[in-house]
Amino acid sequence: MSYDPPRPAGRLLLTPEDKDAPARVRRLRRLGLGEHAEPAFDAFANRLAEVAAVPYAMVNFIDENRQFFAGLHTPDGSGASILPPAADTGDGTVPEGGRYMARDYGFCPYVVVRRRALVLEDVCDYPRFAGNPVVDEIGVRSYLGAPLIDHTGIALGTICVVDVEPRPWGKAGLETIKTLAAELVERIERREASGGF
């Protein structure tokens, strides 16, 4: 993965087509991921936030229609201040304390489809990303995320850090998020091998 900031495209970000979603969903189900919050993922999100000195950090698994923050760090610990309206769950409830988010919100779906880290020091510099609902509804101004690609080659989701102010992530930030993503994938694979996290 290289430092490859997106270029201004002069249009809004459209949620990218995700041809790997069915295989990802099958893999996530086999791993038992993407439907329940886990203390280990929350602890990892807390570590991400501490390392990056940001108010928000997530471990995010993505299916065909929505994102699930299995690990979530927010300033108040509730998640309520970062998450927009949840994706439709079919029964009118918001499961897991609002940890679901529609797939067309945020930048993680782009990272998963692209299979590369994404550095947005100021999302407003990129019209393609500045039009995303998280910018106006939540106040997201900077984003740094990396895909979680396991040994099968499937991008299971992402880890990311977010700030409400522009951040000069630079190459150091990129290398850090990629290293932490690789560490979490290794932990997930050890969990699979041993039957526990």
Coordinates of N, CA and C in Angstrom, one line a residue:
M1 N 0.8 -1.2 0.0 CA 0.0 0.0 0.0 C 0.9 1.2 0.0
S2 N 0.5 2.2 -0.8 CA 1.3 3.4 -0.8 C 0.5 4.6 -0.5
Y3 N 1.2 5.7 -0.3 CA 0.4 6.9 0.0 C -0.1 7.4 -1.3
D4 N -1.4 7.4 -1.4 CA -2.1 7.7 -2.6 C -3.3 8.5 -2.3
P5 N -3.2 9.8 -2.0 CA -4.3 10.6 -1.7 C -5.3 10.7 -2.9
P6 N -6.6 10.7 -2.6 CA -7.5 10.8 -3.7 C -7.4 12.1 -4.4
R7 N -7.7 12.2 -5.7 CA -7.7 13.4 -6.4 C -9.1 14.1 -6.4
P8 N -9.2 15.4 -6.4 CA -10.5 16.0 -6.5 C -11.2 15.6 -7.8
A9 N -12.4 15.2 -7.7 CA -13.1 14.7 -8.8 C -14.2 15.6 -9.3
G10 N -14.5 16.6 -8.5 CA -15.6 17.6 -9.0 C -17.0 17.0 -8.9
R11 N -17.1 15.9 -8.1 CA -18.5 15.3 -7.9 C -18.5 14.7 -6.6
L12 N -19.7 14.4 -6.2 CA -19.9 13.7 -4.9 C -19.5 12.3 -4.9
L13 N -19.1 11.8 -3.8 CA -18.7 10.4 -3.6 C -20.0 9.5 -3.8
L14 N -20.0 8.6 -4.7 CA -21.0 7.7 -4.8 C -20.5 6.4 -4.1
T15 N -21.4 5.7 -3.4 CA -21.0 4.5 -2.7 C -20.5 3.6 -3.8
P16 N -19.2 3.1 -3.6 CA -18.7 2.3 -4.7 C -19.4 0.9 -4.8
E17 N -19.4 0.4 -6.0 CA -19.9 -1.0 -6.2 C -19.0 -2.0 -5.5
D18 N -19.6 -2.9 -4.8 CA -18.8 -3.8 -3.9 C -19.1 -5.3 -4.4
K19 N -18.4 -5.7 -5.4 CA -18.6 -7.1 -5.9 C -18.2 -8.2 -4.9
D20 N -17.4 -7.8 -4.0 CA -16.9 -8.8 -3.0 C -17.8 -9.0 -1.8
A21 N -18.9 -8.2 -1.7 CA -19.7 -8.2 -0.5 C -20.3 -9.6 -0.2
P22 N -20.8 -10.3 -1.1 CA -21.3 -11.7 -0.7 C -20.3 -12.6 -0.1
A23 N -19.1 -12.6 -0.7 CA -18.0 -13.4 -0.1 C -17.6 -12.9 1.3
R24 N -17.6 -11.5 1.4 CA -17.2 -10.9 2.7 C -18.2 -11.3 3.8
V25 N -19.5 -11.2 3.4 CA -20.5 -11.6 4.4 C -20.4 -13.0 4.8
R26 N -20.2 -13.9 3.9 CA -20.0 -15.4 4.3 C -18.8 -15.5 5.2
R27 N -17.7 -14.8 4.9 CA -16.5 -14.9 5.7 C -16.7 -14.3 7.1
L28 N -17.4 -13.2 7.2 CA -17.7 -12.6 8.5 C -18.5 -13.5 9.3
R29 N -19.5 -14.1 8.7 CA -20.4 -15.1 9.4 C -19.6 -16.3 10.0
R30 N -18.7 -16.8 9.2 CA -17.8 -17.9 9.6 C -17.0 -17.5 10.8
L31 N -16.5 -16.2 10.8 CA -15.7 -15.7 11.9 C -16.5 -15.2 13.1
G32 N -17.8 -15.1 12.9 CA -18.6 -14.6 14.0 C -18.5 -13.1 14.2
L33 N -18.2 -12.4 13.1 CA -17.9 -11.0 13.2 C -19.0 -10.1 12.5
G34 N -19.1 -8.9 13.0 CA -20.0 -8.0 12.2 C -21.4 -7.9 12.7
E35 N -21.7 -8.5 13.8 CA -23.1 -8.4 14.3 C -23.2 -8.1 15.8
H36 N -22.1 -8.2 16.5 CA -22.1 -7.9 18.0 C -20.8 -7.1 18.3
A37 N -21.1 -6.2 19.2 CA -19.9 -5.4 19.8 C -19.1 -6.4 20.7
E38 N -17.8 -6.2 20.7 CA -17.0 -7.1 21.5 C -16.0 -6.2 22.3
P39 N -15.8 -6.4 23.6 CA -14.9 -5.6 24.4 C -13.5 -5.5 23.8
A40 N -13.0 -6.6 23.2 CA -11.7 -6.6 22.6 C -11.6 -5.6 21.4
F41 N -12.7 -5.5 20.6 CA -12.7 -4.5 19.6 C -12.8 -3.1 20.1
D42 N -13.6 -2.9 21.1 CA -13.7 -1.6 21.7 C -12.4 -1.1 22.3
A43 N -11.7 -2.1 22.9 CA -10.3 -1.8 23.5 C -9.4 -1.4 22.3
F44 N -9.5 -2.1 21.2 CA -8.6 -1.8 20.1 C -9.0 -0.4 19.5
A45 N -10.3 0.0 19.4 CA -10.7 1.3 19.0 C -10.2 2.4 20.0
N46 N -10.2 2.1 21.3 CA -9.7 3.0 22.3 C -8.2 3.2 22.0
R47 N -7.5 2.2 21.8 CA -6.0 2.3 21.5 C -5.8 3.1 20.2
L48 N -6.6 2.9 19.2 CA -6.4 3.7 18.0 C -6.6 5.1 18.3
A49 N -7.6 5.5 19.0 CA -7.9 6.9 19.4 C -6.7 7.5 20.1
E50 N -6.2 6.7 21.1 CA -5.1 7.2 21.9 C -3.8 7.4 21.0
V51 N -3.5 6.4 20.2 CA -2.3 6.5 19.3 C -2.4 7.7 18.4
A52 N -3.6 7.9 17.8 CA -3.8 9.0 16.8 C -4.2 10.3 17.5
A53 N -4.5 10.3 18.8 CA -4.9 11.5 19.5 C -6.1 12.1 18.8
V54 N -7.2 11.3 18.6 CA -8.4 11.7 17.9 C -9.6 11.4 18.8
P55 N -10.7 12.1 18.6 CA -11.9 11.8 19.4 C -12.7 10.6 19.0
Y56 N -12.5 10.1 17.7 CA -13.3 9.0 17.2 C -12.4 7.9 16.6
A57 N -12.7 6.7 16.8 CA -12.0 5.6 16.2 C -12.9 4.4 16.1
M58 N -12.7 3.6 15.1 CA -13.7 2.5 14.8 C -12.9 1.2 14.3
V59 N -13.5 0.1 14.6 CA -13.2 -1.2 14.0 C -14.6 -1.5 13.3
N60 N -14.5 -1.5 11.9 CA -15.8 -1.5 11.2 C -15.8 -2.7 10.2
F61 N -16.9 -3.5 10.3 CA -17.2 -4.6 9.4 C -18.3 -4.2 8.5
I62 N -18.2 -4.5 7.2 CA -19.2 -4.0 6.2 C -19.8 -5.1 5.5
D63 N -21.2 -5.1 5.4 CA -21.9 -6.1 4.6 C -22.4 -5.4 3.3
E64 N -23.4 -6.0 2.7 CA -23.9 -5.4 1.4 C -24.7 -4.1 1.6
N65 N -25.3 -3.9 2.8 CA -26.1 -2.8 3.0 C -25.7 -1.8 4.1
R66 N -24.9 -2.2 5.0 CA -24.6 -1.4 6.2 C -23.2 -1.7 6.7
Q67 N -22.8 -0.8 7.6 CA -21.6 -0.9 8.4 C -21.9 -1.2 9.8
F68 N -21.0 -2.0 10.5 CA -21.2 -2.3 11.9 C -19.9 -2.0 12.6
F69 N -20.0 -1.1 13.6 CA -18.8 -0.7 14.4 C -18.7 -1.7 15.6
A70 N -17.9 -2.8 15.3 CA -17.7 -3.8 16.4 C -16.8 -3.2 17.5
G71 N -16.0 -2.2 17.1 CA -15.2 -1.5 18.1 C -15.4 0.0 17.8
L72 N -15.7 0.7 18.9 CA -16.1 2.1 18.7 C -15.5 2.9 19.9
H73 N -14.8 4.0 19.6 CA -14.4 5.0 20.6 C -15.0 6.3 20.2
T74 N -15.7 6.9 21.2 CA -16.2 8.3 21.1 C -15.8 9.1 22.3
P75 N -15.8 10.4 22.3 CA -15.4 11.1 23.5 C -16.2 10.8 24.7
D76 N -17.5 10.6 24.5 CA -18.4 10.4 25.6 C -18.7 8.9 25.9
G77 N -18.1 8.0 25.0 CA -18.3 6.6 25.1 C -19.6 6.0 24.6
S78 N -20.5 6.9 24.2 CA -21.8 6.4 23.8 C -21.9 6.0 22.3
G79 N -21.1 6.7 21.5 CA -21.3 6.5 20.0 C -22.3 7.4 19.4
A80 N -23.2 8.0 20.2 CA -24.3 8.8 19.7 C -23.9 10.0 19.0
S81 N -22.8 10.6 19.4 CA -22.4 11.8 18.8 C -21.6 11.7 17.4
I82 N -21.3 10.4 17.0 CA -20.7 10.2 15.7 C -21.6 9.5 14.7
L83 N -22.6 8.8 15.2 CA -23.3 8.0 14.3 C -24.6 8.7 13.8
P84 N -24.8 8.7 12.5 CA -26.0 9.3 11.9 C -27.1 8.2 12.0
P85 N -28.3 8.5 11.5 CA -29.3 7.5 11.6 C -28.9 6.1 11.1
A86 N -29.2 5.1 11.8 CA -28.8 3.7 11.5 C -29.5 3.2 10.3
A87 N -28.8 2.3 9.7 CA -29.4 1.6 8.5 C -30.6 0.8 8.9
D88 N -31.5 0.6 8.0 CA -32.7 -0.1 8.3 C -32.4 -1.6 8.7
T89 N -32.8 -2.0 9.9 CA -32.6 -3.3 10.3 C -33.8 -4.3 10.0
G90 N -34.8 -3.7 9.5 CA -36.0 -4.5 9.1 C -37.0 -4.6 10.2
D91 N -36.7 -4.3 11.4 CA -37.7 -4.4 12.5 C -37.9 -3.1 13.2
G92 N -37.3 -2.0 12.7 CA -37.5 -0.7 13.3 C -36.6 -0.4 14.5
T93 N -35.7 -1.3 14.9 CA -34.9 -1.1 16.1 C -33.5 -0.7 15.6
V94 N -32.8 -0.1 16.6 CA -31.4 0.3 16.3 C -30.6 -0.6 17.2
P95 N -30.0 -1.7 16.7 CA -29.3 -2.7 17.5 C -28.0 -2.2 18.0
E96 N -27.5 -2.8 19.0 CA -26.1 -2.6 19.5 C -25.8 -1.1 19.8
G97 N -26.8 -0.5 20.4 CA -26.6 0.9 20.8 C -26.2 1.9 19.7
G98 N -26.8 1.6 18.5 CA -26.5 2.6 17.4 C -25.2 2.3 16.7
R99 N -24.7 1.1 16.8 CA -23.4 0.9 16.1 C -23.5 0.6 14.6
Y100 N -24.7 0.6 14.1 CA -24.9 0.4 12.6 C -24.9 1.7 11.9
M101 N -24.4 1.8 10.7 CA -24.5 3.0 9.9 C -24.7 2.6 8.5
A102 N -25.5 3.3 7.8 CA -25.8 3.0 6.4 C -24.5 2.9 5.6
R103 N -24.5 2.1 4.5 CA -23.3 1.9 3.7 C -22.9 3.2 2.9
D104 N -23.9 4.1 2.7 CA -23.5 5.2 1.9 C -23.0 6.4 2.8
Y105 N -22.8 6.2 4.1 CA -22.3 7.1 5.0 C -20.8 6.8 5.2
G106 N -20.0 7.8 5.2 CA -18.6 7.7 5.6 C -17.7 7.2 4.4
F107 N -16.5 6.9 4.8 CA -15.5 6.6 3.8 C -15.0 5.1 3.8
C108 N -15.3 4.4 4.9 CA -14.9 3.0 5.0 C -15.3 2.1 3.8
P109 N -16.5 2.2 3.3 CA -16.9 1.4 2.2 C -15.9 1.6 1.0
Y110 N -15.5 2.8 0.8 CA -14.5 3.1 -0.3 C -13.2 2.4 0.0
V111 N -12.8 2.4 1.2 CA -11.5 1.7 1.6 C -11.6 0.2 1.3
V112 N -12.7 -0.4 1.7 CA -12.9 -1.8 1.5 C -12.9 -2.2 0.0
V113 N -13.6 -1.4 -0.8 CA -13.7 -1.8 -2.2 C -12.3 -1.5 -2.9
R114 N -11.7 -0.4 -2.5 CA -10.4 0.0 -3.1 C -9.3 -0.9 -2.6
R115 N -9.5 -1.5 -1.4 CA -8.5 -2.4 -0.7 C -7.2 -1.7 -0.5
R116 N -7.3 -0.4 -0.2 CA -6.1 0.4 0.1 C -6.4 1.4 1.2
A117 N -5.4 1.8 1.9 CA -5.6 2.8 2.9 C -6.0 4.2 2.3
L118 N -6.7 5.0 3.0 CA -7.2 6.3 2.6 C -6.9 7.3 3.6
V119 N -6.2 8.4 3.1 CA -5.8 9.5 3.9 C -6.5 10.7 3.4
L120 N -7.4 11.3 4.3 CA -8.1 12.5 3.9 C -7.7 13.5 5.1
E121 N -6.7 14.4 4.8 CA -6.3 15.3 5.9 C -7.4 16.4 6.1
D122 N -8.0 16.8 5.0 CA -9.2 17.7 5.1 C -10.2 17.2 4.0
V123 N -11.2 16.6 4.4 CA -12.2 16.1 3.4 C -12.7 17.2 2.5
C124 N -12.8 18.4 3.0 CA -13.3 19.5 2.2 C -12.4 19.9 1.0
D125 N -11.2 19.4 1.0 CA -10.3 19.6 -0.1 C -10.7 18.7 -1.3
Y126 N -11.5 17.7 -1.1 CA -11.9 16.7 -2.1 C -13.4 16.7 -2.3
P127 N -13.9 17.4 -3.3 CA -15.3 17.5 -3.6 C -16.0 16.1 -3.6
R128 N -15.3 15.1 -4.1 CA -15.8 13.8 -4.1 C -16.1 13.2 -2.8
F129 N -15.4 13.6 -1.7 CA -15.6 13.1 -0.4 C -16.4 14.2 0.5
A130 N -16.2 15.4 0.2 CA -16.8 16.5 1.0 C -18.3 16.4 1.0
G131 N -18.9 15.8 -0.1 CA -20.4 15.7 -0.1 C -21.0 14.6 0.6
N132 N -20.1 13.8 1.3 CA -20.6 12.6 2.0 C -21.5 13.1 3.2
P133 N -22.6 12.5 3.6 CA -23.4 12.9 4.7 C -22.7 13.1 6.0
V134 N -21.6 12.3 6.3 CA -20.9 12.5 7.6 C -20.3 13.8 7.8
V135 N -20.0 14.5 6.7 CA -19.4 15.8 6.8 C -20.3 16.8 7.4
D136 N -21.5 16.9 6.8 CA -22.5 17.9 7.3 C -23.2 17.4 8.6
E137 N -23.6 16.2 8.6 CA -24.4 15.7 9.7 C -23.6 15.5 11.0
I138 N -22.3 15.1 10.9 CA -21.5 14.8 12.0 C -20.4 15.8 12.2
G139 N -19.9 16.4 11.2 CA -18.8 17.3 11.3 C -17.5 16.7 11.0
V140 N -17.4 15.6 10.3 CA -16.1 14.9 10.0 C -15.3 15.9 9.1
R141 N -14.1 16.1 9.5 CA -13.2 16.9 8.7 C -12.0 16.1 8.2
S142 N -11.6 15.1 8.9 CA -10.4 14.3 8.5 C -10.6 12.9 8.8
Y143 N -10.0 12.0 8.0 CA -10.2 10.6 8.1 C -8.9 9.9 7.7
L144 N -8.6 8.8 8.4 CA -7.5 7.9 8.1 C -8.0 6.5 8.3
G145 N -8.0 5.7 7.3 CA -8.5 4.3 7.4 C -7.7 3.3 6.6
A146 N -7.7 2.1 7.0 CA -7.0 1.0 6.3 C -7.9 -0.2 6.3
P147 N -7.8 -1.0 5.2 CA -8.6 -2.2 5.2 C -8.0 -3.4 6.0
L148 N -8.9 -4.2 6.5 CA -8.6 -5.4 7.2 C -8.6 -6.6 6.2
I149 N -7.5 -6.9 5.6 CA -7.5 -8.0 4.6 C -6.9 -9.2 5.2
D150 N -7.7 -10.3 5.2 CA -7.2 -11.5 5.9 C -6.5 -12.4 4.9
H151 N -6.1 -13.6 5.4 CA -5.3 -14.5 4.6 C -6.0 -15.1 3.4
T152 N -7.4 -15.0 3.4 CA -8.1 -15.5 2.3 C -8.2 -14.4 1.1
G153 N -7.7 -13.2 1.4 CA -7.7 -12.1 0.5 C -8.9 -11.3 0.5
I154 N -9.8 -11.6 1.5 CA -11.0 -10.8 1.6 C -10.8 -9.6 2.5
A155 N -11.3 -8.4 2.1 CA -11.3 -7.2 3.0 C -12.5 -7.3 3.8
L156 N -12.3 -7.6 5.1 CA -13.4 -7.8 6.1 C -14.1 -6.5 6.5
G157 N -13.3 -5.5 6.5 CA -13.7 -4.2 6.9 C -12.6 -3.2 7.0
T158 N -12.6 -2.3 8.0 CA -11.6 -1.3 8.2 C -11.3 -1.0 9.6
I159 N -10.2 -0.4 9.9 CA -10.0 0.4 11.1 C -9.9 1.8 10.6
C160 N -10.3 2.7 11.4 CA -10.2 4.1 11.0 C -10.2 5.1 12.2
V161 N -9.6 6.2 12.0 CA -9.7 7.3 13.0 C -10.2 8.5 12.3
V162 N -11.0 9.3 13.1 CA -11.7 10.5 12.5 C -11.5 11.7 13.4
D163 N -11.4 12.8 12.9 CA -11.4 14.1 13.7 C -12.4 15.1 13.1
V164 N -12.8 16.0 13.9 CA -13.7 17.1 13.4 C -12.9 18.3 13.0
E165 N -11.6 18.2 13.0 CA -10.7 19.2 12.6 C -9.7 18.6 11.5
P166 N -9.3 19.4 10.5 CA -8.3 18.9 9.6 C -7.0 18.4 10.4
R167 N -6.5 17.3 9.9 CA -5.3 16.7 10.5 C -4.2 16.4 9.5
P168 N -3.0 16.8 9.7 CA -1.9 16.4 8.8 C -1.4 15.0 9.1
W169 N -2.1 14.0 8.6 CA -1.7 12.6 8.9 C -0.3 12.2 8.4
G170 N -0.1 12.6 7.1 CA 1.2 12.4 6.5 C 1.5 10.9 6.3
K171 N 2.7 10.6 5.9 CA 3.1 9.2 5.7 C 3.3 8.5 7.0
A172 N 3.6 9.2 8.1 CA 3.7 8.5 9.4 C 2.4 8.0 9.8
G173 N 1.3 8.8 9.7 CA 0.0 8.4 10.0 C -0.5 7.2 9.2
L174 N -0.2 7.2 7.9 CA -0.5 6.1 7.0 C 0.2 4.9 7.4
E175 N 1.5 4.9 7.7 CA 2.2 3.7 8.1 C 1.6 3.2 9.4
T176 N 1.3 4.1 10.3 CA 0.7 3.6 11.6 C -0.6 2.9 11.4
I177 N -1.5 3.5 10.7 CA -2.8 2.8 10.5 C -2.7 1.5 9.8
K178 N -1.7 1.4 8.8 CA -1.5 0.1 8.1 C -1.0 -0.9 9.0
T179 N 0.0 -0.5 9.9 CA 0.6 -1.5 10.9 C -0.5 -2.0 11.9
L180 N -1.3 -1.0 12.3 CA -2.4 -1.4 13.3 C -3.4 -2.3 12.6
A181 N -3.7 -2.1 11.3 CA -4.7 -3.0 10.6 C -4.1 -4.4 10.5
A182 N -2.8 -4.5 10.2 CA -2.2 -5.8 10.1 C -2.2 -6.5 11.4
E183 N -1.9 -5.8 12.5 CA -2.0 -6.3 13.8 C -3.4 -6.9 14.2
L184 N -4.4 -6.1 13.8 CA -5.8 -6.6 14.1 C -6.1 -7.8 13.3
V185 N -5.7 -7.8 12.0 CA -6.0 -9.0 11.2 C -5.3 -10.3 11.8
E186 N -4.1 -10.1 12.2 CA -3.4 -11.2 12.9 C -4.1 -11.7 14.1
R187 N -4.6 -10.8 14.9 CA -5.4 -11.2 16.1 C -6.7 -11.9 15.7
I188 N -7.4 -11.4 14.6 CA -8.6 -12.1 14.1 C -8.2 -13.5 13.7
E189 N -7.1 -13.7 12.9 CA -6.8 -15.0 12.4 C -6.3 -15.9 13.6
R190 N -5.7 -15.4 14.6 CA -5.3 -16.2 15.8 C -6.6 -16.7 16.5
R191 N -7.6 -15.7 16.5 CA -8.9 -16.1 17.1 C -9.5 -17.2 16.4
E192 N -9.5 -17.1 15.0 CA -10.1 -18.2 14.2 C -9.4 -19.5 14.5
A193 N -8.1 -19.5 14.6 CA -7.3 -20.7 14.8 C -7.5 -21.3 16.1
S194 N -7.7 -20.5 17.2 CA -7.8 -21.0 18.5 C -9.3 -21.1 19.0
G195 N -10.2 -20.4 18.3 CA -11.6 -20.5 18.7 C -11.9 -19.4 19.7
G196 N -11.0 -18.4 19.9 CA -11.3 -17.3 20.9 C -10.5 -16.1 20.6
F197 N -11.0 -14.9 21.0 CA -10.3 -13.7 20.7 C -9.3 -13.4 21.8

